[in-house]
Amino acid sequence: MDIQGLKDKILQLAIQGKLVEQDKNDEPASALVQRIKEERDKLVKEGKIRKPKKLPPIEGEDKYFGIPEGWEWVRLGEVAQFINGDRGKNYPSKKELVESGIPFINAGHLNNSEIELVNMNYITDEKFESLSSGKIQIKDIIYCLRGTLGKCSINKKIEKGAIASSLVIIRNYVDIYEKYIYYYLVSPLSKYMIKKYDNGTAQPNLSAESVRQYSLPLPPLAEQKRIVEKVDELFALIDELDSNKEDLLEVINLTRNQVLQEAIQGKLVE
């Protein structure tokens, strides 16, 4: 049974605005985008972040499908800041890792939506303080730029930690459900973005600047919450039913019928 294929269908419906109903009373995403811009400009003015590089506008082919009224197509870098790991002389070497201390996260610790603490690497507090970048906060998304491209997790527990140079921190400026961004980042559209921006060398590699350019279909904030709750519910059901193939087949058929109905109505593609 293609469990991942089923989950991908659900995620695709979610980011196309076809998994939950829209509510005309929701504040439109355009208002959310404006608040994000104001917060970003405020942080720049206060010297808390550097002014981010200007991103190209989303036009034509960068809008991969139609989205509901009230949604907005944006670049991922418009709604979140990107923070690389320290790549300078203070970057921890293997011999500087210790048995306990401050978590030092690499791609192997990214396990589905959460960071895996088993077999974690650690650095001393002194080494952590010497790092100029790559320090994580709660609700940060950690995204893999080298090796297993696009592997990512949300930091839900680690109050103080840092990332390896193969990763990047994606930190929302304001008012976005980080799990909606996570679900977008593991969706078929985001996987297509990886193929588009991978540098094509023998070693799979992305730059943070390329990930900033990903096209993101952004729902109103209230709808983000509904989408996350519905995806959580469906994924939990799929995982629970995985051992019961007959019940799982019924879920798959329901999802397939929904996709077919969208196709018949001309809503699945432009």
XYZ file of C-alpha atoms in Angstrom:
270
model
C 0.000 0.000 0.000
C 1.455 3.387 -1.011
C 1.203 5.239 2.289
C 3.511 8.062 1.218
C 1.618 8.482 -2.044
C -1.626 8.868 -0.101
C -0.066 11.438 2.226
C 1.310 13.340 -0.766
C -2.202 13.541 -2.268
C -3.530 14.928 1.002
C -0.738 17.513 1.181
C -1.329 18.555 -2.423
C -5.030 19.076 -1.751
C -4.109 21.014 1.396
C -1.805 23.532 -0.289
C -4.255 23.983 -3.181
C -7.005 25.000 -0.759
C -9.067 21.871 -1.454
C -8.790 19.999 1.822
C -10.899 22.264 4.049
C -13.616 24.802 3.297
C -12.847 28.486 2.973
C -14.570 30.967 5.275
C -15.360 34.334 3.719
C -15.024 35.894 7.181
C -11.340 34.962 7.430
C -8.913 37.861 7.250
C -7.302 37.546 3.766
C -3.697 36.455 3.427
C -2.866 39.846 1.875
C -3.360 41.452 5.310
C -1.086 38.820 6.844
C 1.586 39.505 4.217
C 1.398 43.219 5.001
C 1.881 42.550 8.742
C 4.866 40.355 7.962
C 6.416 43.101 5.819
C 5.928 45.639 8.613
C 7.521 43.301 11.183
C 10.448 42.550 8.846
C 11.054 46.253 8.215
C 10.867 46.923 11.969
C 13.492 44.248 12.722
C 15.769 45.685 10.046
C 15.356 49.229 11.388
C 16.150 48.050 14.917
C 19.280 46.309 13.670
C 18.066 42.882 14.784
C 18.352 41.395 11.295
C 20.082 42.363 8.085
C 17.977 43.670 5.259
C 17.178 40.575 3.169
C 18.009 40.449 -0.518
C 15.144 41.470 -2.752
C 13.268 38.533 -4.238
C 11.865 38.391 -7.769
C 8.091 38.896 -7.990
C 5.908 35.832 -8.465
C 4.527 35.901 -11.968
C 3.084 33.522 -14.527
C 4.769 30.142 -14.344
C 5.751 30.643 -10.693
C 2.063 30.264 -9.821
C 1.755 26.511 -10.231
C -2.009 26.211 -9.796
C -5.067 28.266 -8.989
C -5.645 29.144 -5.345
C -8.823 30.229 -3.538
C -9.876 33.815 -3.081
C -8.183 35.253 -0.027
C -4.963 33.287 -0.551
C -1.687 34.779 -1.838
C 1.250 33.426 -3.823
C 4.458 34.585 -2.111
C 8.133 33.691 -2.050
C 9.060 31.681 1.043
C 11.715 34.283 1.817
C 9.043 36.988 2.015
C 7.452 35.437 5.087
C 10.446 33.916 6.878
C 14.069 34.703 7.609
C 16.802 32.217 6.721
C 19.705 31.651 9.097
C 22.697 29.533 8.053
C 24.872 27.603 10.444
C 28.224 29.140 11.381
C 30.715 28.329 8.623
C 33.697 30.184 10.043
C 36.738 29.262 12.115
C 34.610 28.559 15.199
C 32.624 25.774 13.514
C 32.766 22.732 15.852
C 35.102 19.944 14.797
C 34.397 16.294 15.653
C 36.956 16.369 18.441
C 35.080 19.267 20.063
C 31.854 17.295 20.418
C 31.067 16.256 23.985
C 28.797 13.676 25.650
C 26.371 16.251 27.018
C 25.823 19.976 26.737
C 24.264 22.143 24.027
C 22.590 20.169 21.170
C 24.424 20.457 17.838
C 21.940 19.324 15.197
C 22.713 17.667 11.869
C 20.508 16.139 9.157
C 20.465 12.763 10.899
C 18.530 14.301 13.776
C 15.634 15.460 11.571
C 12.915 12.862 12.097
C 9.580 13.653 10.467
C 8.141 16.801 12.047
C 10.294 16.726 15.197
C 14.014 16.831 15.962
C 15.229 13.449 17.198
C 17.169 13.764 20.463
C 18.467 10.181 20.426
C 22.146 10.060 19.385
C 22.304 13.850 19.539
C 25.687 15.572 19.241
C 26.618 18.150 21.861
C 28.975 21.089 22.197
C 30.098 23.006 25.255
C 28.441 26.239 26.292
C 31.712 28.023 25.526
C 31.748 26.669 21.961
C 28.076 27.585 21.532
C 28.750 31.178 22.602
C 31.588 31.424 20.075
C 29.260 30.665 17.137
C 28.247 33.693 15.102
C 25.181 32.083 13.506
C 22.940 29.045 13.418
C 21.417 29.296 16.899
C 17.898 27.915 17.044
C 14.692 29.027 18.743
C 11.455 27.223 19.567
C 9.183 26.974 16.471
C 12.117 27.222 14.040
C 12.002 24.873 11.048
C 15.341 23.174 10.370
C 15.816 22.383 6.658
C 18.481 20.255 4.969
C 20.511 21.882 2.173
C 22.979 19.057 1.467
C 22.581 15.311 1.142
C 18.922 14.450 1.798
C 17.580 17.680 0.333
C 14.418 19.047 1.899
C 14.482 16.854 4.984
C 13.126 19.059 7.754
C 11.750 19.226 11.271
C 10.216 21.753 13.646
C 12.090 22.615 16.822
C 9.488 22.045 19.531
C 11.651 21.319 22.576
C 15.239 22.590 22.333
C 15.567 25.955 24.066
C 19.264 26.310 23.279
C 21.012 24.649 20.348
C 22.808 25.155 17.042
C 22.786 23.642 13.556
C 25.434 22.074 11.343
C 26.475 23.880 8.167
C 24.459 21.466 5.989
C 21.227 22.890 7.442
C 19.410 26.209 7.478
C 16.970 27.705 9.982
C 13.647 28.948 8.574
C 12.127 31.332 11.109
C 8.731 32.930 10.503
C 8.634 36.676 11.050
C 5.178 36.693 12.599
C 1.735 35.084 12.675
C 2.227 31.955 10.576
C 1.549 28.396 11.666
C 4.967 26.788 11.411
C 3.366 23.405 10.844
C 1.605 24.726 7.733
C 5.031 25.759 6.419
C 6.372 22.342 7.412
C 3.578 20.554 5.552
C 4.260 22.759 2.526
C 7.978 21.895 2.698
C 7.250 18.152 2.538
C 4.533 18.491 -0.118
C 4.865 17.487 -3.789
C 5.164 21.160 -4.800
C 8.142 21.689 -2.517
C 9.741 18.485 -3.809
C 9.397 19.966 -7.295
C 11.074 23.150 -6.011
C 14.024 21.051 -4.859
C 14.449 19.586 -8.356
C 14.181 23.061 -9.851
C 16.845 24.625 -7.635
C 19.220 21.689 -6.971
C 22.607 22.672 -8.385
C 22.805 19.412 -10.362
C 26.258 18.351 -9.159
C 27.184 14.842 -7.956
C 26.530 15.987 -4.369
C 22.905 17.148 -3.995
C 23.081 20.747 -2.868
C 20.797 23.724 -2.344
C 21.580 27.251 -1.231
C 19.490 29.077 1.347
C 19.007 31.800 -1.259
C 17.403 29.270 -3.622
C 15.024 28.022 -0.924
C 14.025 31.638 -0.244
C 12.706 31.733 -3.821
C 10.315 28.790 -3.411
C 6.740 29.618 -4.459
C 4.439 29.354 -1.445
C 0.608 29.317 -1.618
C -0.282 31.180 1.580
C -3.783 30.801 3.086
C -5.389 33.157 5.596
C -4.110 32.527 9.111
C -7.379 30.988 10.311
C -7.416 28.591 7.364
C -3.804 27.583 8.036
C -4.993 26.353 11.428
C -7.861 24.370 9.889
C -5.542 22.840 7.291
C -2.976 21.773 9.895
C -5.677 20.229 12.089
C -7.174 18.307 9.147
C -3.815 17.029 7.884
C -2.846 15.989 11.426
C -6.158 14.143 11.736
C -5.853 12.341 8.399
C -2.202 11.412 8.878
C -2.931 10.021 12.352
C -5.770 7.963 10.892
C -3.578 6.632 8.088
C -0.816 5.667 10.528
C -3.337 3.996 12.830
C -4.928 2.049 9.991
C -1.672 1.031 8.356
C -1.899 -2.370 10.004
C -5.507 -2.804 8.890
C -5.334 -2.866 5.103
C -9.090 -3.024 4.505
C -9.808 0.143 6.488
C -6.821 1.873 4.933
C -8.046 0.965 1.458
C -11.333 2.705 2.263
C -9.449 5.895 3.228
C -7.401 5.705 0.018
C -10.543 5.277 -2.077
C -12.181 8.270 -0.388
C -9.123 10.406 -1.117
C -8.918 9.127 -4.712
C -12.609 9.902 -5.249
C -12.064 13.441 -3.972
C -9.175 13.930 -6.402
C -11.230 12.516 -9.288
C -14.148 14.780 -8.415
C -11.853 17.807 -8.472
C -10.530 16.710 -11.865
C -14.038 16.230 -13.273
C -15.002 19.713 -12.079
C -11.893 21.165 -13.684
C -10.481 22.327 -10.363
C -7.371 20.158 -10.096
C -5.300 21.961 -12.742
C -5.545 25.243 -14.570
